[in-house]
């Protein structure tokens, strides 16, 4: 049988990226009610299904350009009492920047350029104490995601960070707040960089 953590993670990715399976509702069905998502270099994401529903619907699932994701290495493990687990994916993601990509380079208009970046996702899982009858995921749910990449390589490929040239102002990047938010999700507000996107005015995240 397929490793249950991999099964639910593959379903989660399919509902985010597969054109035939994209669904905010089904993406959230793979997650706990208080799950967190943190795109670390941009501090974009959120906690809980209400905020994540808005984020996925308006800034992620249906906003991304077509993306090619090549898995390099995957590591998954469950703890001894089967109550929690973790997974780490190392991959290379490539896409044409022909649409705004709010979670990666919020506020940057499409450049038409090709971008290819190494990306690492760290995922934590919890198992429900009383799974539903016929639960396809056997009670497992995604409880947190932390997504890491080097923002400098993205901005260089988009010609926004050119060696030898003055650094542009207001580039979509963050500083030491990245470390603070990884240590304590609530220590730093998320989605400040989304204020530079067209759809931010419609957000109700209070």
PDB file of N, CA, C and O in Angstrom, residues 165-194:
ATOM      1  N   UNK A 165      24.326  46.311 -11.077  1.00  0.00           N
ATOM      2  CA  UNK A 165      23.362  47.404 -11.213  1.00  0.00           C
ATOM      3  C   UNK A 165      22.809  47.793  -9.840  1.00  0.00           C
ATOM      4  O   UNK A 165      22.780  46.973  -8.923  1.00  0.00           O
ATOM      5  N   UNK A 166      22.356  49.029  -9.702  1.00  0.00           N
ATOM      6  CA  UNK A 166      21.724  49.424  -8.431  1.00  0.00           C
ATOM      7  C   UNK A 166      20.512  48.537  -8.148  1.00  0.00           C
ATOM      8  O   UNK A 166      19.791  48.132  -9.069  1.00  0.00           O
ATOM      9  N   UNK A 167      20.298  48.226  -6.887  1.00  0.00           N
ATOM     10  CA  UNK A 167      19.149  47.394  -6.498  1.00  0.00           C
ATOM     11  C   UNK A 167      17.880  48.229  -6.568  1.00  0.00           C
ATOM     12  O   UNK A 167      17.812  49.336  -6.033  1.00  0.00           O
ATOM     13  N   UNK A 168      16.873  47.688  -7.253  1.00  0.00           N
ATOM     14  CA  UNK A 168      15.592  48.387  -7.339  1.00  0.00           C
ATOM     15  C   UNK A 168      14.945  48.467  -5.960  1.00  0.00           C
ATOM     16  O   UNK A 168      15.160  47.608  -5.098  1.00  0.00           O
ATOM     17  N   UNK A 169      14.109  49.485  -5.778  1.00  0.00           N
ATOM     18  CA  UNK A 169      13.356  49.604  -4.542  1.00  0.00           C
ATOM     19  C   UNK A 169      12.114  48.723  -4.593  1.00  0.00           C
ATOM     20  O   UNK A 169      11.595  48.401  -5.657  1.00  0.00           O
ATOM     21  N   UNK A 170      11.652  48.330  -3.407  1.00  0.00           N
ATOM     22  CA  UNK A 170      10.381  47.616  -3.246  1.00  0.00           C
ATOM     23  C   UNK A 170      10.335  46.276  -3.973  1.00  0.00           C
ATOM     24  O   UNK A 170       9.294  45.869  -4.486  1.00  0.00           O
ATOM     25  N   UNK A 171      11.473  45.590  -4.016  1.00  0.00           N
ATOM     26  CA  UNK A 171      11.465  44.244  -4.570  1.00  0.00           C
ATOM     27  C   UNK A 171      10.757  43.297  -3.594  1.00  0.00           C
ATOM     28  O   UNK A 171      10.812  43.486  -2.380  1.00  0.00           O
ATOM     29  N   UNK A 172      10.094  42.259  -4.105  1.00  0.00           N
ATOM     30  CA  UNK A 172       9.361  41.335  -3.235  1.00  0.00           C
ATOM     31  C   UNK A 172      10.302  40.375  -2.513  1.00  0.00           C
ATOM     32  O   UNK A 172      10.562  39.262  -2.966  1.00  0.00           O
ATOM     33  N   UNK A 173      10.816  40.826  -1.391  1.00  0.00           N
ATOM     34  CA  UNK A 173      11.731  40.013  -0.589  1.00  0.00           C
ATOM     35  C   UNK A 173      11.584  40.426   0.862  1.00  0.00           C
ATOM     36  O   UNK A 173      10.994  41.468   1.177  1.00  0.00           O
ATOM     37  N   UNK A 174      12.111  39.620   1.764  1.00  0.00           N
ATOM     38  CA  UNK A 174      12.041  39.925   3.191  1.00  0.00           C
ATOM     39  C   UNK A 174      13.389  39.622   3.824  1.00  0.00           C
ATOM     40  O   UNK A 174      14.265  39.018   3.205  1.00  0.00           O
ATOM     41  N   UNK A 175      13.544  40.039   5.079  1.00  0.00           N
ATOM     42  CA  UNK A 175      14.826  39.880   5.770  1.00  0.00           C
ATOM     43  C   UNK A 175      14.742  38.903   6.923  1.00  0.00           C
ATOM     44  O   UNK A 175      14.280  37.774   6.775  1.00  0.00           O
ATOM     45  N   UNK A 176      15.168  39.347   8.103  1.00  0.00           N
ATOM     46  CA  UNK A 176      15.253  38.454   9.258  1.00  0.00           C
ATOM     47  C   UNK A 176      13.890  37.990   9.748  1.00  0.00           C
ATOM     48  O   UNK A 176      13.806  37.041  10.540  1.00  0.00           O
ATOM     49  N   UNK A 177      12.826  38.634   9.280  1.00  0.00           N
ATOM     50  CA  UNK A 177      11.484  38.173   9.642  1.00  0.00           C
ATOM     51  C   UNK A 177      11.248  36.734   9.187  1.00  0.00           C
ATOM     52  O   UNK A 177      10.422  36.025   9.761  1.00  0.00           O
ATOM     53  N   UNK A 178      11.972  36.299   8.146  1.00  0.00           N
ATOM     54  CA  UNK A 178      11.834  34.914   7.704  1.00  0.00           C
ATOM     55  C   UNK A 178      12.150  33.956   8.844  1.00  0.00           C
ATOM     56  O   UNK A 178      11.399  33.007   9.118  1.00  0.00           O
ATOM     57  N   UNK A 179      13.291  34.171   9.497  1.00  0.00           N
ATOM     58  CA  UNK A 179      13.697  33.295  10.592  1.00  0.00           C
ATOM     59  C   UNK A 179      12.714  33.382  11.751  1.00  0.00           C
ATOM     60  O   UNK A 179      12.365  32.361  12.368  1.00  0.00           O
ATOM     61  N   UNK A 180      12.261  34.598  12.045  1.00  0.00           N
ATOM     62  CA  UNK A 180      11.319  34.765  13.158  1.00  0.00           C
ATOM     63  C   UNK A 180      10.036  33.982  12.918  1.00  0.00           C
ATOM     64  O   UNK A 180       9.523  33.308  13.821  1.00  0.00           O
ATOM     65  N   UNK A 181       9.522  34.033  11.698  1.00  0.00           N
ATOM     66  CA  UNK A 181       8.251  33.374  11.411  1.00  0.00           C
ATOM     67  C   UNK A 181       8.397  31.854  11.370  1.00  0.00           C
ATOM     68  O   UNK A 181       7.461  31.125  11.701  1.00  0.00           O
ATOM     69  N   UNK A 182       9.572  31.362  10.934  1.00  0.00           N
ATOM     70  CA  UNK A 182       9.800  29.919  10.979  1.00  0.00           C
ATOM     71  C   UNK A 182       9.825  29.434  12.429  1.00  0.00           C
ATOM     72  O   UNK A 182       9.287  28.367  12.759  1.00  0.00           O
ATOM     73  N   UNK A 183      10.444  30.210  13.321  1.00  0.00           N
ATOM     74  CA  UNK A 183      10.504  29.834  14.727  1.00  0.00           C
ATOM     75  C   UNK A 183       9.146  29.950  15.413  1.00  0.00           C
ATOM     76  O   UNK A 183       8.797  29.127  16.264  1.00  0.00           O
ATOM     77  N   UNK A 184       8.381  30.975  15.053  1.00  0.00           N
ATOM     78  CA  UNK A 184       7.071  31.215  15.672  1.00  0.00           C
ATOM     79  C   UNK A 184       6.171  31.830  14.613  1.00  0.00           C
ATOM     80  O   UNK A 184       6.326  33.001  14.260  1.00  0.00           O
ATOM     81  N   UNK A 185       5.226  31.043  14.105  1.00  0.00           N
ATOM     82  CA  UNK A 185       4.397  31.503  12.992  1.00  0.00           C
ATOM     83  C   UNK A 185       3.682  32.815  13.302  1.00  0.00           C
ATOM     84  O   UNK A 185       3.498  33.667  12.425  1.00  0.00           O
ATOM     85  N   UNK A 186       3.285  33.012  14.558  1.00  0.00           N
ATOM     86  CA  UNK A 186       2.511  34.197  14.923  1.00  0.00           C
ATOM     87  C   UNK A 186       3.364  35.431  15.206  1.00  0.00           C
ATOM     88  O   UNK A 186       2.824  36.501  15.478  1.00  0.00           O
ATOM     89  N   UNK A 187       4.690  35.291  15.139  1.00  0.00           N
ATOM     90  CA  UNK A 187       5.566  36.404  15.527  1.00  0.00           C
ATOM     91  C   UNK A 187       5.602  37.522  14.491  1.00  0.00           C
ATOM     92  O   UNK A 187       5.926  38.664  14.816  1.00  0.00           O
ATOM     93  N   UNK A 188       5.294  37.200  13.267  1.00  0.00           N
ATOM     94  CA  UNK A 188       5.393  38.158  12.163  1.00  0.00           C
ATOM     95  C   UNK A 188       4.118  38.070  11.328  1.00  0.00           C
ATOM     96  O   UNK A 188       3.667  36.961  11.005  1.00  0.00           O
ATOM     97  N   UNK A 189       3.503  39.199  10.964  1.00  0.00           N
ATOM     98  CA  UNK A 189       2.308  39.116  10.119  1.00  0.00           C
ATOM     99  C   UNK A 189       2.643  38.608   8.729  1.00  0.00           C
ATOM    100  O   UNK A 189       3.723  38.855   8.199  1.00  0.00           O
ATOM    101  N   UNK A 190       1.707  37.865   8.167  1.00  0.00           N
ATOM    102  CA  UNK A 190       1.900  37.372   6.809  1.00  0.00           C
ATOM    103  C   UNK A 190       1.155  38.265   5.818  1.00  0.00           C
ATOM    104  O   UNK A 190       0.331  39.091   6.184  1.00  0.00           O
ATOM    105  N   UNK A 191       1.520  38.098   4.558  1.00  0.00           N
ATOM    106  CA  UNK A 191       0.801  38.689   3.419  1.00  0.00           C
ATOM    107  C   UNK A 191       0.974  40.198   3.263  1.00  0.00           C
ATOM    108  O   UNK A 191       0.229  40.837   2.513  1.00  0.00           O
ATOM    109  N   UNK A 192       1.967  40.788   3.931  1.00  0.00           N
ATOM    110  CA  UNK A 192       2.209  42.218   3.731  1.00  0.00           C
ATOM    111  C   UNK A 192       2.586  42.515   2.278  1.00  0.00           C
ATOM    112  O   UNK A 192       2.188  43.550   1.724  1.00  0.00           O
ATOM    113  N   UNK A 193       3.328  41.615   1.635  1.00  0.00           N
ATOM    114  CA  UNK A 193       3.734  41.847   0.247  1.00  0.00           C
ATOM    115  C   UNK A 193       2.576  41.685  -0.728  1.00  0.00           C
ATOM    116  O   UNK A 193       2.656  42.137  -1.871  1.00  0.00           O
ATOM    117  N   UNK A 194       1.480  41.058  -0.293  1.00  0.00           N
ATOM    118  CA  UNK A 194       0.321  40.953  -1.176  1.00  0.00           C
ATOM    119  C   UNK A 194      -0.384  42.293  -1.370  1.00  0.00           C
ATOM    120  O   UNK A 194      -1.221  42.434  -2.259  1.00  0.00           O
TER     121      UNK A 194
END
